[in-house]
Short mmCIF file of C-alpha atoms in Angstrom, two decimals:
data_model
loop_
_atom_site.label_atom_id
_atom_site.label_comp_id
_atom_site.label_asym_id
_atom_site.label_seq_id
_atom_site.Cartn_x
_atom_site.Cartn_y
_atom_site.Cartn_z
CA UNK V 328 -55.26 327.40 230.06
CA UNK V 329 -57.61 324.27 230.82
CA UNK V 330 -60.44 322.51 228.27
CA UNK V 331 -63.56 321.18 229.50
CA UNK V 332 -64.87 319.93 226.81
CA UNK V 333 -68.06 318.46 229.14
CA UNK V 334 -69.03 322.45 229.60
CA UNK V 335 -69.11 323.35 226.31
CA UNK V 336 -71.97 323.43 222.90
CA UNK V 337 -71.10 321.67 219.79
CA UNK V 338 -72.52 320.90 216.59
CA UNK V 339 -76.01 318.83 216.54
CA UNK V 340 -75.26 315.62 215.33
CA UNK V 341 -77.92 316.23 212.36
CA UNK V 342 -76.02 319.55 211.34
CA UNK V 343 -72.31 317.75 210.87
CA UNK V 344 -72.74 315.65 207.55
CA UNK V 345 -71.03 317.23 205.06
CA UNK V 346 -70.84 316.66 201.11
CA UNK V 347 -67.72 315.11 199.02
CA UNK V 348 -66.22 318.37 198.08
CA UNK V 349 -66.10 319.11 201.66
CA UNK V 350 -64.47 316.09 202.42
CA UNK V 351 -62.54 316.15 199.51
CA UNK V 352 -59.67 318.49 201.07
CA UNK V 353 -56.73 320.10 199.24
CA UNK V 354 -53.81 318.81 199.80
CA UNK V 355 -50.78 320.70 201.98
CA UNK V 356 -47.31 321.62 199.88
CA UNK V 357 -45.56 318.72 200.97
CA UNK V 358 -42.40 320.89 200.46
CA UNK V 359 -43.64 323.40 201.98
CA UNK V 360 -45.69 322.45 205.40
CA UNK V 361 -44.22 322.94 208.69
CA UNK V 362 -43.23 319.30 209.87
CA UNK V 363 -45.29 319.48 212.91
CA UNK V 364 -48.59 320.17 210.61
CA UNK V 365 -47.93 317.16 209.06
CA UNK V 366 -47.07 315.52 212.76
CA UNK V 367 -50.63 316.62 213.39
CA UNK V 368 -52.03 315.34 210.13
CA UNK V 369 -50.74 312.01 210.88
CA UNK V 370 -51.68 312.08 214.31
CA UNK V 371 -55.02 312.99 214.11
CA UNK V 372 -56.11 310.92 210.96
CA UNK V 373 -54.96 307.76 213.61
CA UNK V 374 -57.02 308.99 216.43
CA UNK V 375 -60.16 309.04 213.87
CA UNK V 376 -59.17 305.80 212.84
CA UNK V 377 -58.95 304.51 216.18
CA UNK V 378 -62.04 306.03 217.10
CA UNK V 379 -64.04 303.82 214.26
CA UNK V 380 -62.19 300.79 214.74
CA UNK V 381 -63.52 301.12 218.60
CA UNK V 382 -66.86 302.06 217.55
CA UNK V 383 -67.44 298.84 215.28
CA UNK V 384 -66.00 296.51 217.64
CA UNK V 385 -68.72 297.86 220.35
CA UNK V 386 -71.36 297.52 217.93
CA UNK V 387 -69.94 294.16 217.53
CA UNK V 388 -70.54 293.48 221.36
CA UNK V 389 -74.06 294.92 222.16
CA UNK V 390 -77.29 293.66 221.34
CA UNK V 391 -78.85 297.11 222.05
CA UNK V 392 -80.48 298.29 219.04
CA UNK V 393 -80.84 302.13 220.28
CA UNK V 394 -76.70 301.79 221.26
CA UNK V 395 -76.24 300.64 217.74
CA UNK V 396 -78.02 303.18 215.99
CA UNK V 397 -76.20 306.02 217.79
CA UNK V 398 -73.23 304.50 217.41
CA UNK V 399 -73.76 303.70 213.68
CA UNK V 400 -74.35 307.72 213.09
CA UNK V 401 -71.49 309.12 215.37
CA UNK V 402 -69.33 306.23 213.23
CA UNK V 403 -70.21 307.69 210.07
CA UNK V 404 -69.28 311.42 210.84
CA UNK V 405 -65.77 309.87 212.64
CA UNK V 406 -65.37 308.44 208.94
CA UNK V 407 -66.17 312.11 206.94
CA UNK V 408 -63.96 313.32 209.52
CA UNK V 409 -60.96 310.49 209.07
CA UNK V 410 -61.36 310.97 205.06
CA UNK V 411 -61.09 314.82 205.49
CA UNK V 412 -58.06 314.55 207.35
CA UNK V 413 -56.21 311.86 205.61
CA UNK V 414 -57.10 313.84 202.41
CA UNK V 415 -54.81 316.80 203.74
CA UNK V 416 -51.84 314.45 202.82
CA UNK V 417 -50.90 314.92 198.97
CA UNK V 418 -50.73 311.86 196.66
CA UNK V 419 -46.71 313.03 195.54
CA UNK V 420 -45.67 312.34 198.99
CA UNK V 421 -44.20 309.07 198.69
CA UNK V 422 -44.24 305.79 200.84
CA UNK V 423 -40.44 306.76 202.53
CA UNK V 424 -41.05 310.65 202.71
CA UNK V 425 -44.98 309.68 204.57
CA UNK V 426 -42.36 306.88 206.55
CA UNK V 427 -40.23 309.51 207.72
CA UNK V 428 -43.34 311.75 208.98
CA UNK V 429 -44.71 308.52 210.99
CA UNK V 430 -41.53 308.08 212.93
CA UNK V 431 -41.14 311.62 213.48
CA UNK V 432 -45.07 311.15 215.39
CA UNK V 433 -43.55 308.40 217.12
CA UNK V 434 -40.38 310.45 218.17
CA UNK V 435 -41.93 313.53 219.42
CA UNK V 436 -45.27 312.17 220.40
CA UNK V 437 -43.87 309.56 222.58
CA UNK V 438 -41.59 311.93 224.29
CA UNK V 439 -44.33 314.76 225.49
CA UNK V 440 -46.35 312.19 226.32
CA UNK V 441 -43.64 310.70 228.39
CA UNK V 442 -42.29 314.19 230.16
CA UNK V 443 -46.11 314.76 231.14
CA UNK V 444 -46.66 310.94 232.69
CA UNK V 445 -47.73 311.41 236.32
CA UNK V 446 -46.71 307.85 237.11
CA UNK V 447 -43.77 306.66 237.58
CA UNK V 448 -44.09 303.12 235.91
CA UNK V 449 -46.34 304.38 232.54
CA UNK V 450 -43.16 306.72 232.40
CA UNK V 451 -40.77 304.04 231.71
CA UNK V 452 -43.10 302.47 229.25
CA UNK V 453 -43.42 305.56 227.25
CA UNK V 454 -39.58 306.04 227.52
CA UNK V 455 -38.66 301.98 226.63
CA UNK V 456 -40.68 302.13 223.09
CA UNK V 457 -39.32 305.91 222.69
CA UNK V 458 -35.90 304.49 222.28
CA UNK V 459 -36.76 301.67 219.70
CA UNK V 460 -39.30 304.32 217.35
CA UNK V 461 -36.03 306.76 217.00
CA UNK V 462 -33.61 303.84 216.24
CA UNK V 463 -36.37 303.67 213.23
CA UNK V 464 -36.22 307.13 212.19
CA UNK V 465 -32.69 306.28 211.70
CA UNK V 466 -33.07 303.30 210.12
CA UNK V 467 -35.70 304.59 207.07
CA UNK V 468 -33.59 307.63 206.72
CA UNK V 469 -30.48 306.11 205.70
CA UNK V 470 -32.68 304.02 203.43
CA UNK V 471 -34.23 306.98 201.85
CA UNK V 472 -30.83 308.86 201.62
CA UNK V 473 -29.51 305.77 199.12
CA UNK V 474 -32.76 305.94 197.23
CA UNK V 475 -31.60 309.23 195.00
CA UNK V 476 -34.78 310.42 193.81
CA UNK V 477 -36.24 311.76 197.16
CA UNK V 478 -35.10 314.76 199.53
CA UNK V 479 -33.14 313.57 202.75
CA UNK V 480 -35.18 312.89 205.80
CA UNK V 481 -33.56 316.31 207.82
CA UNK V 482 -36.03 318.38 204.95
CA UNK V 483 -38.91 316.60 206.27
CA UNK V 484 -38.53 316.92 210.04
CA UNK V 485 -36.62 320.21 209.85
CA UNK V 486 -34.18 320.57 212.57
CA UNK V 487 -36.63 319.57 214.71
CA UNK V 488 -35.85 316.14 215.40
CA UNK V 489 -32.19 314.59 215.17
CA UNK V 490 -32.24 311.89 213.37
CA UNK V 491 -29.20 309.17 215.16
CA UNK V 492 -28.83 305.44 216.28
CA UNK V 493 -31.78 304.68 219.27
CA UNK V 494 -31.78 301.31 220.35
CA UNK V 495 -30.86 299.23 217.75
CA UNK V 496 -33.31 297.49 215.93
CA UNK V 497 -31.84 294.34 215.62
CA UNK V 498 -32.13 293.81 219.41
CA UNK V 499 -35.63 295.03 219.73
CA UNK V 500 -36.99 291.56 219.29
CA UNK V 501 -38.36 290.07 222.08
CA UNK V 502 -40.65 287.42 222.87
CA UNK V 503 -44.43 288.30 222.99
CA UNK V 504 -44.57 287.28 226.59
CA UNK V 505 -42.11 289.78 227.57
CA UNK V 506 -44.17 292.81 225.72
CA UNK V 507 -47.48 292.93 228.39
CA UNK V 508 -47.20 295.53 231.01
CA UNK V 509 -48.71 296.11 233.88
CA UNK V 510 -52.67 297.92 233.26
CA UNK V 511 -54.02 300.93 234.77
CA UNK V 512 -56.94 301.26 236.58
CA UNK V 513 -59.49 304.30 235.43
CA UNK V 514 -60.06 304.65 239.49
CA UNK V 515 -56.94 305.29 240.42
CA UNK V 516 -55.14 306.78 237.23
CA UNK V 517 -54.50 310.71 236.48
CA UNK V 518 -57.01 311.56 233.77
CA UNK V 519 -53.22 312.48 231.81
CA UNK V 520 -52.38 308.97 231.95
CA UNK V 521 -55.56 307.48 230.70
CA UNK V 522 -55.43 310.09 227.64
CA UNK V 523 -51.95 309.58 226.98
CA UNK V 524 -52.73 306.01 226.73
CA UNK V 525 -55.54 306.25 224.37
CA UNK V 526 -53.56 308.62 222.46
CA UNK V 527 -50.59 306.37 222.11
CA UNK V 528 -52.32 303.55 220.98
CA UNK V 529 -54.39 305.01 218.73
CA UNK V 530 -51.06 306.73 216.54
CA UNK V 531 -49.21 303.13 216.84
CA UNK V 532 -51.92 301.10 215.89
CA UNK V 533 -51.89 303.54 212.73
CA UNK V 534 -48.36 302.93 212.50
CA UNK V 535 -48.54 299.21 212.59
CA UNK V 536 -51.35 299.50 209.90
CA UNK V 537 -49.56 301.73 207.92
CA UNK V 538 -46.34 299.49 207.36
CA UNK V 539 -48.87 296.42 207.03
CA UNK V 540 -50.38 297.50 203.88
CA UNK V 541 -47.58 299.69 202.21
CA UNK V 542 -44.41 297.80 203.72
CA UNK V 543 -44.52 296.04 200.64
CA UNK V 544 -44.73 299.03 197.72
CA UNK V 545 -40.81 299.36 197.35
CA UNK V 546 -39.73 297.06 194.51
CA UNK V 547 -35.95 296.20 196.34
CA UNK V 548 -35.98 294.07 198.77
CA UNK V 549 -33.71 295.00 201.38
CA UNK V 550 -36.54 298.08 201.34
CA UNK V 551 -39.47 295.56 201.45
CA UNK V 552 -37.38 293.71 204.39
CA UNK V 553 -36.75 296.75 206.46
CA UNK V 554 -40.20 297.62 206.49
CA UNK V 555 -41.07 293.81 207.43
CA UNK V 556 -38.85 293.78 210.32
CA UNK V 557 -40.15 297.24 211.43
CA UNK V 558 -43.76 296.31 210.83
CA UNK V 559 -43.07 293.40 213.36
CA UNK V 560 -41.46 296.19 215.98
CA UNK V 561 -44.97 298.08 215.49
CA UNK V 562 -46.85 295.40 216.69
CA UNK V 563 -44.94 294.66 219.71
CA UNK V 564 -45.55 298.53 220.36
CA UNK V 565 -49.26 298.32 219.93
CA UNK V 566 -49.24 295.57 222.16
CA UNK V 567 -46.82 296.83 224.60
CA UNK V 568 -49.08 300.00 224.98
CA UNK V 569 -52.63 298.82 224.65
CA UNK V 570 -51.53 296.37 227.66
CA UNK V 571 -51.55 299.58 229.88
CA UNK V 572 -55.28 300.26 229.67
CA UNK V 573 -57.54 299.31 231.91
CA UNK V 574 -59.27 296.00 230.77
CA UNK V 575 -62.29 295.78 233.52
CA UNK V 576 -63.90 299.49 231.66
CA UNK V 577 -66.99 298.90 230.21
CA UNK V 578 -67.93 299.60 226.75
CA UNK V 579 -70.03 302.93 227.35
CA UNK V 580 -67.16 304.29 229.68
CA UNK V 581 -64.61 303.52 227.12
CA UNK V 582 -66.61 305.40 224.36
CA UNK V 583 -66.80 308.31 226.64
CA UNK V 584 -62.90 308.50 227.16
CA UNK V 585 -62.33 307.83 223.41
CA UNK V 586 -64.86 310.91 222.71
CA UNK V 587 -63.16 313.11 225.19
CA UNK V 588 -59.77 311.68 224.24
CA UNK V 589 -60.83 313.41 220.68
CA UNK V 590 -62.12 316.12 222.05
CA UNK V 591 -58.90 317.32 224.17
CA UNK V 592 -56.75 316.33 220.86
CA UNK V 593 -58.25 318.60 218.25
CA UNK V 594 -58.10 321.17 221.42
CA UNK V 595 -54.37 320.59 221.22
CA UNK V 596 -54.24 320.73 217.31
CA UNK V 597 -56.18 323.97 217.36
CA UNK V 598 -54.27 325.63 219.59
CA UNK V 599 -50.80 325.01 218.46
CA UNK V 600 -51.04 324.83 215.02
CA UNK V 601 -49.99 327.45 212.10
CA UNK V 602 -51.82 327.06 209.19
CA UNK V 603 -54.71 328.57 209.38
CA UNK V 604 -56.47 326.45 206.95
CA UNK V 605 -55.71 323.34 209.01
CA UNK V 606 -56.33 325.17 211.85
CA UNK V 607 -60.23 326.09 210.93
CA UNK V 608 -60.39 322.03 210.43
CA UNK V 609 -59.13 321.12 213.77
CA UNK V 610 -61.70 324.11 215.19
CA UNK V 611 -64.80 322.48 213.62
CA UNK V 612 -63.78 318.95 214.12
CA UNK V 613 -63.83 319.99 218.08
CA UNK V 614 -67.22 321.30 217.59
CA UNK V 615 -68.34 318.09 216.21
CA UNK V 616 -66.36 315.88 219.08
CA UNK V 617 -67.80 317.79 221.67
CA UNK V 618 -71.82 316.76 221.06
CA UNK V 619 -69.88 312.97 220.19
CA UNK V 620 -68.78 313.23 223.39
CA UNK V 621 -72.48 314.53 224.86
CA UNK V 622 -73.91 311.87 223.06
CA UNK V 623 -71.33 308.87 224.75
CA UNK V 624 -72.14 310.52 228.25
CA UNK V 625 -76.09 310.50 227.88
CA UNK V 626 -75.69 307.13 226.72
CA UNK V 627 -73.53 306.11 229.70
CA UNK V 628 -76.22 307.66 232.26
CA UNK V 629 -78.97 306.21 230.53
CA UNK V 630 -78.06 302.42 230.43
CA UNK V 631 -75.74 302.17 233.13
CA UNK V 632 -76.55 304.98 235.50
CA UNK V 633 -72.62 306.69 236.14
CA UNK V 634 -72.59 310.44 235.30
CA UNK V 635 -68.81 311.07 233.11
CA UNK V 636 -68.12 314.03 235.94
CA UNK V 637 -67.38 310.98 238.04
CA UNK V 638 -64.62 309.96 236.61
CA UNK V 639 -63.29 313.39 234.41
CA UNK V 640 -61.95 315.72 235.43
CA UNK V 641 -64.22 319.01 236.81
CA UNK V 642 -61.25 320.89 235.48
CA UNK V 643 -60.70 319.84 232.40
CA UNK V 644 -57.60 319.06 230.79
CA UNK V 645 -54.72 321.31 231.51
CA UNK V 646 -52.71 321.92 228.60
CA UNK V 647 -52.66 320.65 225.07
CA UNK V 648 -50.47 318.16 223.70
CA UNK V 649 -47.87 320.00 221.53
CA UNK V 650 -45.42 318.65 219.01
CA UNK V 651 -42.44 320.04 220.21
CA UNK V 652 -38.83 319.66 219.79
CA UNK V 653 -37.61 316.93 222.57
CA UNK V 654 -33.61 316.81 221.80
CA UNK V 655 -31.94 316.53 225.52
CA UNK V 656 -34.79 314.28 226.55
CA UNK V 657 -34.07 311.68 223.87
CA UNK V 658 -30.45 312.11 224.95
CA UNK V 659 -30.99 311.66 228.59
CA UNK V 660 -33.47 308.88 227.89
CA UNK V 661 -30.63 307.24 225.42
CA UNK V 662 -27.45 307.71 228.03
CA UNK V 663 -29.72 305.89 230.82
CA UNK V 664 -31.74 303.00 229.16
CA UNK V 665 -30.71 302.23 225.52
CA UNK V 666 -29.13 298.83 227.19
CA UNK V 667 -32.66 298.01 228.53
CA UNK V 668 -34.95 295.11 227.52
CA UNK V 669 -37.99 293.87 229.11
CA UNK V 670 -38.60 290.61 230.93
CA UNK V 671 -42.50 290.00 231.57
CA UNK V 672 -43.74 293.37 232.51
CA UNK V 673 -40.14 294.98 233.99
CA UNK V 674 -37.74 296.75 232.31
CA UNK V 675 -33.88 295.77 233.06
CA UNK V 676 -30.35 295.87 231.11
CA UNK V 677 -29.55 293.35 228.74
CA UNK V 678 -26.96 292.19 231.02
CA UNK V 679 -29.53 291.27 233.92
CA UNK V 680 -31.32 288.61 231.75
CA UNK V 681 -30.26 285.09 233.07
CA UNK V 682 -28.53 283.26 230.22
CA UNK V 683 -30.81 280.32 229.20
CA UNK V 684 -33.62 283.66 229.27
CA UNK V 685 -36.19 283.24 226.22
CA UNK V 686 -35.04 286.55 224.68
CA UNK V 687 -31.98 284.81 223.32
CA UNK V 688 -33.57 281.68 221.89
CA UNK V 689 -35.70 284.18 220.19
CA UNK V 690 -33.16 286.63 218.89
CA UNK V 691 -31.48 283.51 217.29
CA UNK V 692 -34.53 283.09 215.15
CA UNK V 693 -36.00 285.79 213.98
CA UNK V 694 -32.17 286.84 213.53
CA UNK V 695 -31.21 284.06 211.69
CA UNK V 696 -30.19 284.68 208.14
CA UNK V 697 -29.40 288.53 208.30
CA UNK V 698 -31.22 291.29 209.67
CA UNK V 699 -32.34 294.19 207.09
CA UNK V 700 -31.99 296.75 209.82
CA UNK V 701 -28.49 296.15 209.68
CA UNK V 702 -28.00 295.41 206.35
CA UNK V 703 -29.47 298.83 205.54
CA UNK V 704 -26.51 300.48 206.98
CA UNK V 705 -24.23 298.44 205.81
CA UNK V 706 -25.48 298.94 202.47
CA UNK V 707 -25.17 302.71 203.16
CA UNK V 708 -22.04 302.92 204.30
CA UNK V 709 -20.46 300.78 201.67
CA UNK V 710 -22.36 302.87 198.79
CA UNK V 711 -21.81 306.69 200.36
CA UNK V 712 -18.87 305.97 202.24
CA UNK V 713 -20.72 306.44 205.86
CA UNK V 714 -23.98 306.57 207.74
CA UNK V 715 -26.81 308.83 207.00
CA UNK V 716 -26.92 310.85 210.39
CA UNK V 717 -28.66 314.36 211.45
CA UNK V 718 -27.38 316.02 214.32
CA UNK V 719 -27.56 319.68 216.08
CA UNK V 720 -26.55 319.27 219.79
CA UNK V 721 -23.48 316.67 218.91
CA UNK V 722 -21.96 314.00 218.86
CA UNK V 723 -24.05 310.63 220.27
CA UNK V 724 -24.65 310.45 223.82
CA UNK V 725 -23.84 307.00 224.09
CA UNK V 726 -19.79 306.35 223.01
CA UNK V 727 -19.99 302.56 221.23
CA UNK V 728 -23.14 304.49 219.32
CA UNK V 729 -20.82 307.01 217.34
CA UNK V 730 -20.57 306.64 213.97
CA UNK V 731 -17.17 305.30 215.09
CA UNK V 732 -17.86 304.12 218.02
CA UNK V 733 -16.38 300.61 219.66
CA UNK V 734 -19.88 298.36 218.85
CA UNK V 735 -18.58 295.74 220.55
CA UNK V 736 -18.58 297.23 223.57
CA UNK V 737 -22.28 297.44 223.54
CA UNK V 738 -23.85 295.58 226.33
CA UNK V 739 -26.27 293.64 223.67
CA UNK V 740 -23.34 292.40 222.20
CA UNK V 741 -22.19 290.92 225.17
CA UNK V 742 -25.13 289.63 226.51
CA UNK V 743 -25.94 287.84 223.38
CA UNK V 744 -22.15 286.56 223.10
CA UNK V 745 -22.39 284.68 226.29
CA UNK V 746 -26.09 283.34 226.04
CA UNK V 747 -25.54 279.35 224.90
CA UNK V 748 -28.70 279.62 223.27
CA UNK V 749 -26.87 281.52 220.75
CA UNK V 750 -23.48 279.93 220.98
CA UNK V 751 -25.19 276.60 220.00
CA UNK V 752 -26.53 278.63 216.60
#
């Protein structure tokens, strides 16, 4: 099955405002919802999100008063839709069970989008953050597990998603230089790429904002830290992923991917999800992206002459994007490159860095001190007698990994053994 959202009728634009008890949505069971509903929930209120923070910034950057104006309507139905969306989540879901849903996103997100990369490179940058998001899951669910009041993360993501040691967080700290990859180009990119791009950046820029503003609601501090340390991980994502788009687009052709970006995601949402409620949302928020998306591509003929058919797809998009358990593929992913880092815009193992490399110099001071990451499970394991770990396909791919495994066999303990940035420390 294929979408072409360019062939098909929405809403009017004048017909889509709606009034605050239709925005005002009741909430899903959160003990009840499927976790991939509330994958989608998450998901989709950061696409919206994205979608308005793109919108002001071109209204920052035009002096067109007609662009504004359009813009300025579209912006306010992207914000009844954000508000309806973000309204499905219930106020009794706390900070660490709404944590555990985020990196669940990340997990399962990251990995379709990754088996469904047409190129070879945007693979491996899918695949390199994939690794450092599921070390995270792990991390916030041994921290909820020692928090007693709250369910354990396995009854929020089901046994959907295992929940085990990615690439460990404490080593995920790089410089900024090394976190810019190599960009795209809209001419000679797969339409797949440039959504999955759009797509990516859009749920870990909500991530990022998420653990910026509510990082700091737990009251002990190796909670507040872990989120702090995390936070900082988020933004290296957002940055490592936003790198990959292509920065020569102008702004009318990057509203138009943005709208059909939208459009192809409450497709997906539509078609794979359960609850029918949800479901009728998703339906008429597609009816409303498709004249968003009419509206982008009449603009984009009208001030800069390009028709959208010549650069989308006459086919449409192929298949939805589908939350979807990805168990062996994290497992294959974590056997082959959980001993990677980055240096400028490759990816390479640890042990590949030259000594005197700036990764080390920075590892010493952000490190410095203690790192909560680790101090999380160390905490754990000295309170419950072991880690907090959810597994259905076995033990951990990678040996020194195992709950106990040999750790000092890891290559990022070696690497950083021998670096005299860090023996002088």
């Amino acid at each position: 099955m294929s979408f072409n959202p360019l062939k098909e009728r929405g809403i009017p634009l004048d017909a889509q405002l709606r009034n605050w008890s239709e925005l005002n949505t009741a909430p899903y069971d959160s003990r009840a919802v499927h976790p991939y509903t509330r994958c989608r929930v998450i998901a989709m209120n950061g696409i919206e999100v994205e979608a308005i923070i793109n919108s002001h910034q071109f209204a920052r950057h035009t002096a067109d008063v007609g662009i504004k104006q359009k813009l300025a309507m579209v912006r306010r139905i992207e914000q009844q839709q954000q508000k309806a969306v973000n309204w499905l989540i219930p106020g009794n879901e706390s900070t660490i069970e709404r944590t555990i849903g985020y990196e669940q996103v990340a997990v399962d997100l990251t990995s379709w989008l990754a088996r469904h990369e047409p190129d070879p490179y945007l693979k491996k940058v899918y695949e390199f953050a994939l690794l450092e998001d599921f070390d995270h899951l792990y991390r916030y669910a041994n921290l909820m597990d020692m928090m007693g009041d709250h369910r354990k993360a396995e009854e929020i993501t089901g046994d959907l998603t295992e929940i085990l040691p990615g690439r460990p967080t404490i080593f995920e700290h790089r410089h900024p230089h090394d976190e810019l990859r190599r960009p795209m180009t809209l001419k000679a990119a797969d339409t797949q790429s440039v959504m999955n791009a759009i797509t990516i950046v859009a749920a870990e820029q909500q991530t990022m904002n998420f653990y910026m503003n509510d990082g700091n609601v737990p009251e002990d501090p190796l909670a507040r830290g872990l989120y702090l340390e995390i936070a900082q991980i988020e933004e290296e994502h957002v940055t490592h992923y936003e790198s990959i788009l292509d920065p020569t687009l102008s702004w009318l052709t990057n509203l138009v991917l943005h709208e059909y970006n939208e459009c192809w995601l409450y497709w997906s949402c539509m078609q794979t999800e359960d609850d029918n409620r949800i479901k009728a949302l998703w339906e008429l928020h597609l009816n409303m992206e498709i004249e968003h998306l009419r509206t982008a591509c009449e603009m984009l003929k009208d001030v800069e002459g390009v028709e959208a058919e010549s650069f989308l797809p006459a086919q449409g998009m192929p298949e939805p994007m589908r939350f979807e358990p990805n168990k062996e593929y994290v497992r294959e992913v974590l056997r082959n490159q959980v001993e990677w880092t980055a240096y400028d815009a490759k990816f390479l193992p640890i042990n590949d860095l030259p000594p005197d490399h700036r990764y080390f110099d920075y590892q010493r001071k952000v490190n410095e001190g203690g790192v909560p990451s680790e101090q999380v499970i160390e905490r754990h394991r000295e309170q419950l007698g072991g880690e907090y770990r959810f597994t259905t396909e076995g033990e951990h791919p990678v040996e020194p990994l195992r709950e106990n495994g040999d750790h000092d066999r890891y290559a990022y303990h070696q690497a950083i053994n021998r670096s005299p940035a860090l023996e002088e420390a």
